[in-house]
Amino acid sequence: MPTTDGEILELFNHPDTREKGFRLLLQTYQERLYYHVRRYVHHHEDANDILQNTFLKIWKSLHGFRGDAGLYTWLYRIASNEALSYLQQQKKRGIVPIDSVQTGSNTDGESAEKMAARLQYALDSLPDKQKQVFIMRYYDEMPYEQMAAITDTSVGALKASYHHAVKKIEQILTA
Amino acid sequence: MNRREDIVKELQDAAPILAAYKATESLPAVPENYFAGLEDSTMAFVVAEGGQWTATSAVQVPEKYFEQLEDAVMANIKAQEKAGTSGKTVRLSIGYTLFARMAAAAVLAGILVLTIFSDRTALPVSDCQDGIACLTQEEIYNYMQQNSHEFGVEQIQETVAPALEQTTTAIATEEIQDYLEQEQLYLELDDASTDIF
């Protein structure tokens, strides 16, 4: 029987069952959150670092979760912010991905892996906010309304941001 | 139409290559058994970094704090009432406080210079026999200078006003400047805000 968010929170909020509740949360959401943060970075190790920090923040603050938004929306927002924060730290340290691929190609005869790498390279060129919007929509296939709840941004602004991101990536892919 | 189809359709006009990419999209590669071990490794990490949770770990409160809080608050209220300090105390902002202190420093420095240039005109002396009324103006000035943080600008101005009235004011700026240079009695900002006060 699948675990509900209510069960997770009830277990977590009781001192004796807190760890059990948190383990249920991990089992339920770890893969989805991993694949979300993985889109922000090139390497698994980076994604793992972001994920561990995300779960640490969740562990420390879940007792304050009021349920205004759904649990996954709340977790996703933390993960997304943690990923952006990680990217900003990397930029400050002058760290840039070293496995960037060249642009200028089309999809004919190209492996899915190579296409993914090319897209990741194009994604790196976006400003952080556009990158976040693009990942939410393109990879995570999230409705604009849910994106609005996570980012505290209007649906119209998100659509405009996504449009800019898509145009820029398309331009890089066709250059 | 499912959400993926919606997204591809949304892309087709604006970004056909991206739409084609979406059709071939796959999940990123993950090390073997990564998710199988993730729960334990994460649990170990959060406990090591975040600490074991207890009922009071969110906010630490001293032992028996709440049991004693009621009595402590009531005692404080009674003490306030007894002292007659029912008025609300409003703390000045740092900027204003610094300005006030510097203004007070300027007033004190001014009276010091003027007093010297007026051939050290004697300050008014009280003829009382005892009590605080017996304090001379000089004693009051000295005390205020040493404890100026306890006084407001207005209080200092009121105190030095009589002396200012009795002091020769026809002093040229150049004379004051010369005197300050001779005596190296110049005030710097830091001095005014820290050393003097």
Coordinates of C-alpha atoms in Angstrom, one line a residue:
Chain A
M1 CA 0.0 0.0 0.0
P2 CA 1.5 3.3 -1.0
T3 CA 2.5 5.7 1.7
T4 CA 0.6 9.0 1.9
D5 CA 2.1 12.4 2.7
G6 CA -0.1 12.5 5.8
E7 CA 1.4 9.3 7.1
I8 CA 4.9 10.5 6.5
L9 CA 4.2 13.8 8.4
E10 CA 2.5 12.1 11.2
L11 CA 5.4 9.7 11.8
F12 CA 8.0 12.4 11.3
N13 CA 6.3 14.8 13.8
H14 CA 6.4 12.2 16.6
P15 CA 9.9 12.0 18.2
D16 CA 9.8 8.2 18.5
T17 CA 9.0 7.6 14.8
R18 CA 10.7 10.5 13.3
E19 CA 13.4 8.5 11.5
K20 CA 10.8 6.0 10.2
G21 CA 8.8 8.9 8.8
F22 CA 11.9 10.4 7.1
R23 CA 12.9 7.0 5.7
L24 CA 9.4 6.8 4.1
L25 CA 9.8 10.2 2.7
L26 CA 13.2 9.2 1.2
Q27 CA 11.7 6.0 -0.3
T28 CA 8.8 7.9 -1.8
Y29 CA 10.6 11.0 -3.2
Q30 CA 14.3 10.4 -3.6
E31 CA 14.3 9.3 -7.2
R32 CA 12.1 12.1 -8.4
L33 CA 14.1 14.7 -6.6
Y34 CA 17.4 13.1 -7.8
Y35 CA 16.4 13.4 -11.4
H36 CA 15.2 16.9 -10.9
V37 CA 18.5 18.1 -9.5
R38 CA 20.5 16.0 -11.9
R39 CA 19.3 18.2 -14.8
Y40 CA 21.0 21.2 -13.3
V41 CA 24.5 19.6 -13.3
H42 CA 26.6 17.5 -15.6
H43 CA 27.8 14.9 -13.1
H44 CA 26.2 12.4 -10.8
E45 CA 28.5 13.4 -7.9
D46 CA 27.3 17.0 -8.1
A47 CA 23.7 15.8 -8.1
N48 CA 24.4 13.6 -5.1
D49 CA 25.9 16.5 -3.2
I50 CA 22.9 18.7 -4.0
L51 CA 20.5 15.9 -3.0
Q52 CA 22.2 15.2 0.3
N53 CA 22.1 18.9 1.2
T54 CA 18.5 19.0 0.1
F55 CA 17.5 16.2 2.4
L56 CA 19.5 17.7 5.3
K57 CA 17.4 20.9 4.9
I58 CA 14.3 18.9 4.8
W59 CA 15.3 17.0 7.9
K60 CA 15.9 20.2 9.7
S61 CA 12.7 22.0 8.6
L62 CA 10.0 19.5 7.9
H63 CA 8.6 19.9 11.4
G64 CA 7.7 23.5 10.3
F65 CA 5.9 22.3 7.2
R66 CA 2.3 23.6 7.4
G67 CA 0.8 21.9 4.5
D68 CA -0.1 25.1 2.6
A69 CA 1.2 23.4 -0.5
G70 CA 1.5 19.7 -1.2
L71 CA 4.5 18.0 0.3
Y72 CA 6.1 17.2 -3.0
T73 CA 5.7 20.8 -4.1
W74 CA 7.5 21.9 -0.9
L75 CA 10.3 19.3 -1.3
Y76 CA 10.7 20.2 -5.0
R77 CA 11.1 23.8 -4.1
I78 CA 13.8 23.1 -1.6
A79 CA 15.6 20.9 -4.1
S80 CA 15.3 23.4 -6.9
N81 CA 16.6 26.2 -4.7
E82 CA 19.5 24.0 -3.5
A83 CA 20.5 23.2 -7.1
L84 CA 20.5 26.9 -8.0
S85 CA 22.5 27.8 -4.9
Y86 CA 25.0 25.0 -5.8
L87 CA 25.4 26.4 -9.3
Q88 CA 26.0 29.9 -8.0
Q89 CA 28.6 28.6 -5.6
Q90 CA 30.3 26.8 -8.5
K91 CA 30.3 30.0 -10.5
K92 CA 31.8 32.0 -7.7
R93 CA 34.6 29.4 -7.5
G94 CA 35.1 29.7 -11.2
I95 CA 34.2 26.0 -11.8
V96 CA 32.9 25.3 -15.3
P97 CA 31.9 21.9 -16.7
I98 CA 34.7 20.4 -18.7
D99 CA 32.8 17.9 -20.7
S100 CA 30.9 20.5 -22.8
V101 CA 30.2 19.4 -26.3
Q102 CA 30.4 21.4 -29.5
T103 CA 27.3 23.0 -30.9
G104 CA 26.2 23.0 -34.5
S105 CA 24.5 19.7 -35.5
N106 CA 21.2 18.2 -36.1
T107 CA 19.4 15.2 -34.7
D108 CA 20.0 12.9 -37.6
G109 CA 22.2 9.9 -36.7
E110 CA 23.1 11.4 -33.4
S111 CA 23.0 9.2 -30.3
A112 CA 20.5 10.0 -27.5
E113 CA 23.5 10.3 -25.1
K114 CA 25.2 12.8 -27.4
M115 CA 22.0 14.8 -27.9
A116 CA 21.5 14.9 -24.1
A117 CA 25.0 16.2 -23.6
R118 CA 24.5 18.8 -26.3
L119 CA 21.3 19.9 -24.7
Q120 CA 23.0 20.1 -21.3
Y121 CA 25.6 22.4 -22.8
A122 CA 22.9 24.6 -24.2
L123 CA 21.2 24.7 -20.9
D124 CA 24.4 26.0 -19.2
S125 CA 24.1 29.1 -21.3
L126 CA 20.7 30.1 -19.7
P127 CA 20.4 32.4 -16.7
D128 CA 19.5 30.6 -13.5
K129 CA 15.9 31.5 -13.4
Q130 CA 15.3 30.5 -17.1
K131 CA 17.2 27.3 -16.5
Q132 CA 14.9 26.5 -13.5
V133 CA 11.8 27.2 -15.6
F134 CA 13.1 25.1 -18.5
I135 CA 13.9 22.1 -16.3
M136 CA 10.5 22.2 -14.6
R137 CA 8.6 22.4 -17.9
Y138 CA 10.8 20.5 -20.4
Y139 CA 12.2 17.7 -18.3
D140 CA 9.8 17.4 -15.3
E141 CA 6.8 18.1 -17.5
M142 CA 5.2 20.2 -14.8
P143 CA 2.0 22.2 -15.4
Y144 CA 2.5 26.0 -15.3
E145 CA 0.1 26.3 -12.3
Q146 CA 2.4 24.0 -10.2
M147 CA 5.5 25.8 -11.4
A148 CA 3.8 29.0 -10.3
A149 CA 3.2 27.6 -6.9
I150 CA 6.9 26.5 -6.6
T151 CA 8.5 29.7 -7.9
D152 CA 6.0 32.2 -6.6
T153 CA 5.8 33.6 -10.1
S154 CA 2.8 34.2 -12.3
V155 CA 1.8 31.7 -15.0
G156 CA 2.2 34.5 -17.6
A157 CA 5.8 35.3 -16.5
L158 CA 6.7 31.6 -16.5
K159 CA 5.4 31.1 -20.0
A160 CA 7.4 34.1 -21.2
S161 CA 10.5 32.9 -19.4
Y162 CA 10.1 29.4 -20.9
H163 CA 9.6 30.9 -24.3
H164 CA 12.9 32.8 -24.0
A165 CA 14.7 29.8 -22.8
V166 CA 13.4 27.6 -25.6
K167 CA 14.3 30.1 -28.2
K168 CA 17.8 30.5 -26.9
I169 CA 18.4 26.8 -26.7
E170 CA 17.1 26.2 -30.1
Q171 CA 19.4 28.9 -31.4
I172 CA 22.4 27.2 -29.8
L173 CA 21.4 23.8 -31.1
T174 CA 21.1 25.1 -34.7
A175 CA 24.2 27.3 -34.6
Chain B
M1 CA -3.5 14.3 -24.9
N2 CA -1.0 13.7 -22.1
R3 CA 1.4 16.3 -20.6
R4 CA 4.4 15.1 -22.7
E5 CA 2.5 15.5 -25.9
D6 CA 1.4 19.0 -24.8
I7 CA 5.0 20.0 -24.2
V8 CA 6.2 18.6 -27.5
K9 CA 3.3 20.3 -29.3
E10 CA 4.2 23.5 -27.5
L11 CA 7.8 23.2 -28.8
Q12 CA 7.0 22.2 -32.4
D13 CA 6.4 25.7 -33.7
A14 CA 8.9 27.6 -31.7
A15 CA 11.7 25.1 -31.5
P16 CA 11.5 22.1 -33.8
I17 CA 14.9 20.7 -33.0
L18 CA 14.2 20.8 -29.3
A19 CA 10.9 19.1 -29.9
A20 CA 12.9 16.3 -31.7
Y21 CA 15.3 16.1 -28.8
K22 CA 12.3 15.7 -26.5
A23 CA 11.1 12.7 -28.4
T24 CA 14.4 10.9 -27.8
E25 CA 14.9 12.0 -24.3
S26 CA 16.0 9.5 -21.7
L27 CA 16.9 9.7 -18.0
P28 CA 20.5 10.5 -17.1
A29 CA 22.7 7.5 -16.2
V30 CA 23.0 6.7 -12.5
P31 CA 25.6 4.4 -10.9
E32 CA 24.4 0.9 -10.3
N33 CA 22.5 0.4 -7.0
Y34 CA 22.7 4.1 -6.3
F35 CA 19.0 4.4 -5.3
A36 CA 19.2 1.1 -3.3
G37 CA 21.8 2.7 -1.0
L38 CA 20.6 6.2 -1.1
E39 CA 18.2 5.9 1.8
D40 CA 20.8 4.7 4.2
S41 CA 23.5 7.0 3.1
T42 CA 21.2 10.0 3.3
M43 CA 20.0 8.9 6.7
A44 CA 23.6 8.7 7.9
F45 CA 24.4 12.1 6.4
V46 CA 21.4 13.9 7.9
V47 CA 21.9 12.5 11.3
A48 CA 25.6 13.3 11.3
E49 CA 25.1 16.8 10.0
G50 CA 21.7 17.6 11.4
G51 CA 21.9 15.7 14.7
Q52 CA 19.4 13.4 16.3
W53 CA 16.1 15.1 16.7
T54 CA 14.5 15.5 20.1
A55 CA 11.2 17.2 21.0
T56 CA 13.0 20.4 22.0
S57 CA 15.7 20.4 19.3
A58 CA 13.8 22.9 17.2
V59 CA 14.1 25.6 19.9
Q60 CA 16.2 25.2 23.0
V61 CA 14.7 26.6 26.2
P62 CA 16.5 26.6 29.5
E63 CA 15.4 24.0 32.0
K64 CA 12.2 25.1 34.0
Y65 CA 12.1 28.3 32.0
F66 CA 8.4 28.2 31.5
E67 CA 7.7 27.3 35.1
Q68 CA 9.5 30.4 36.3
L69 CA 8.4 32.7 33.5
E70 CA 5.1 33.8 35.0
D71 CA 6.7 34.9 38.3
A72 CA 9.6 36.6 36.5
V73 CA 7.3 38.6 34.2
M74 CA 5.1 39.7 37.1
A75 CA 8.1 40.7 39.2
N76 CA 9.4 42.7 36.3
I77 CA 6.1 44.5 35.8
K78 CA 5.8 45.4 39.5
A79 CA 9.4 46.7 39.5
Q80 CA 8.6 48.8 36.5
E81 CA 5.5 50.2 38.1
K82 CA 7.3 51.0 41.3
A83 CA 10.0 52.9 39.5
G84 CA 7.3 54.8 37.7
T85 CA 8.6 54.0 34.3
S86 CA 5.4 53.2 32.7
G87 CA 6.2 55.2 29.6
K88 CA 7.4 53.4 26.5
T89 CA 11.1 53.6 25.8
V90 CA 12.0 54.2 22.2
R91 CA 15.6 53.4 21.3
L92 CA 17.1 55.8 18.8
S93 CA 18.5 54.4 15.7
I94 CA 22.3 53.9 15.5
G95 CA 22.7 56.7 13.0
Y96 CA 20.8 59.2 15.1
T97 CA 22.6 58.1 18.3
L98 CA 25.9 58.7 16.6
F99 CA 24.8 62.0 15.3
A100 CA 23.5 63.0 18.8
R101 CA 26.8 62.0 20.4
M102 CA 28.8 63.8 17.9
A103 CA 26.7 66.9 18.4
A104 CA 27.2 66.6 22.1
A105 CA 30.9 66.2 21.5
A106 CA 30.9 69.3 19.4
V107 CA 29.1 71.3 22.1
L108 CA 31.5 70.2 24.8
A109 CA 34.5 70.9 22.6
G110 CA 33.1 74.3 21.8
I111 CA 32.5 75.3 25.4
L112 CA 36.0 74.0 26.3
V113 CA 37.6 76.2 23.6
L114 CA 35.5 79.2 24.4
T115 CA 36.2 78.9 28.0
I116 CA 39.9 78.9 27.4
F117 CA 39.8 81.8 25.0
S118 CA 37.8 83.9 27.5
D119 CA 40.8 83.8 29.9
R120 CA 39.2 81.0 31.7
T121 CA 36.3 83.0 32.9
A122 CA 35.2 81.5 36.2
L123 CA 32.2 79.3 35.9
P124 CA 29.2 80.2 38.1
V125 CA 29.6 78.8 41.6
S126 CA 26.7 77.9 43.8
D127 CA 26.7 79.2 47.4
C128 CA 24.7 76.3 48.8
Q129 CA 25.8 74.3 51.8
D130 CA 25.1 70.7 50.8
G131 CA 23.3 68.4 48.4
I132 CA 23.5 68.2 44.6
A133 CA 22.8 71.9 44.4
C134 CA 26.3 72.5 45.8
L135 CA 27.9 71.1 42.6
T136 CA 29.7 73.7 40.6
Q137 CA 29.1 74.0 36.9
E138 CA 32.7 72.8 36.4
E139 CA 32.0 69.6 38.3
I140 CA 28.8 69.1 36.3
Y141 CA 30.7 69.6 33.1
N142 CA 33.4 67.2 34.1
Y143 CA 30.9 64.6 35.1
M144 CA 28.9 65.0 31.9
Q145 CA 32.0 64.8 29.8
Q146 CA 33.1 61.6 31.5
N147 CA 29.5 60.1 31.4
S148 CA 28.2 61.8 28.3
H149 CA 26.5 58.5 27.1
E150 CA 24.0 59.0 29.9
F151 CA 22.9 62.4 28.6
G152 CA 21.0 63.6 25.6
V153 CA 22.0 66.5 23.4
E154 CA 19.3 68.8 24.8
Q155 CA 20.5 68.2 28.4
I156 CA 24.0 69.1 27.5
Q157 CA 22.9 72.2 25.6
E158 CA 20.9 73.3 28.5
T159 CA 23.7 72.8 30.9
V160 CA 26.3 74.6 28.9
A161 CA 24.0 77.5 27.9
P162 CA 24.7 79.7 30.9
A163 CA 28.5 79.4 30.4
L164 CA 28.1 80.2 26.7
E165 CA 26.2 83.4 27.6
Q166 CA 29.0 84.5 29.9
T167 CA 31.8 83.7 27.5
T168 CA 33.4 86.1 25.1
T169 CA 32.1 85.2 21.7
A170 CA 34.1 87.6 19.6
I171 CA 36.7 85.0 18.7
A172 CA 37.9 84.8 15.2
T173 CA 37.8 81.4 13.5
E174 CA 41.5 81.7 12.8
E175 CA 42.3 82.1 16.5
I176 CA 40.3 79.0 17.3
Q177 CA 42.0 77.1 14.5
D178 CA 45.5 78.2 15.7
Y179 CA 44.7 77.2 19.2
L180 CA 43.5 73.8 18.1
E181 CA 46.6 73.2 16.1
Q182 CA 48.9 74.3 18.9
E183 CA 47.2 72.1 21.4
Q184 CA 46.5 69.3 18.9
L185 CA 43.0 69.3 20.2
Y186 CA 41.3 68.2 17.1
L187 CA 38.5 65.6 17.1
E188 CA 38.3 62.8 14.8
L189 CA 35.2 60.9 14.0
D190 CA 36.2 57.8 15.8
D191 CA 37.3 59.7 18.8
A192 CA 34.0 61.5 19.0
S193 CA 32.0 58.3 18.8
T194 CA 34.2 56.1 20.9
D195 CA 37.0 57.5 23.0
I196 CA 35.2 60.6 24.3
F197 CA 31.9 58.9 24.8

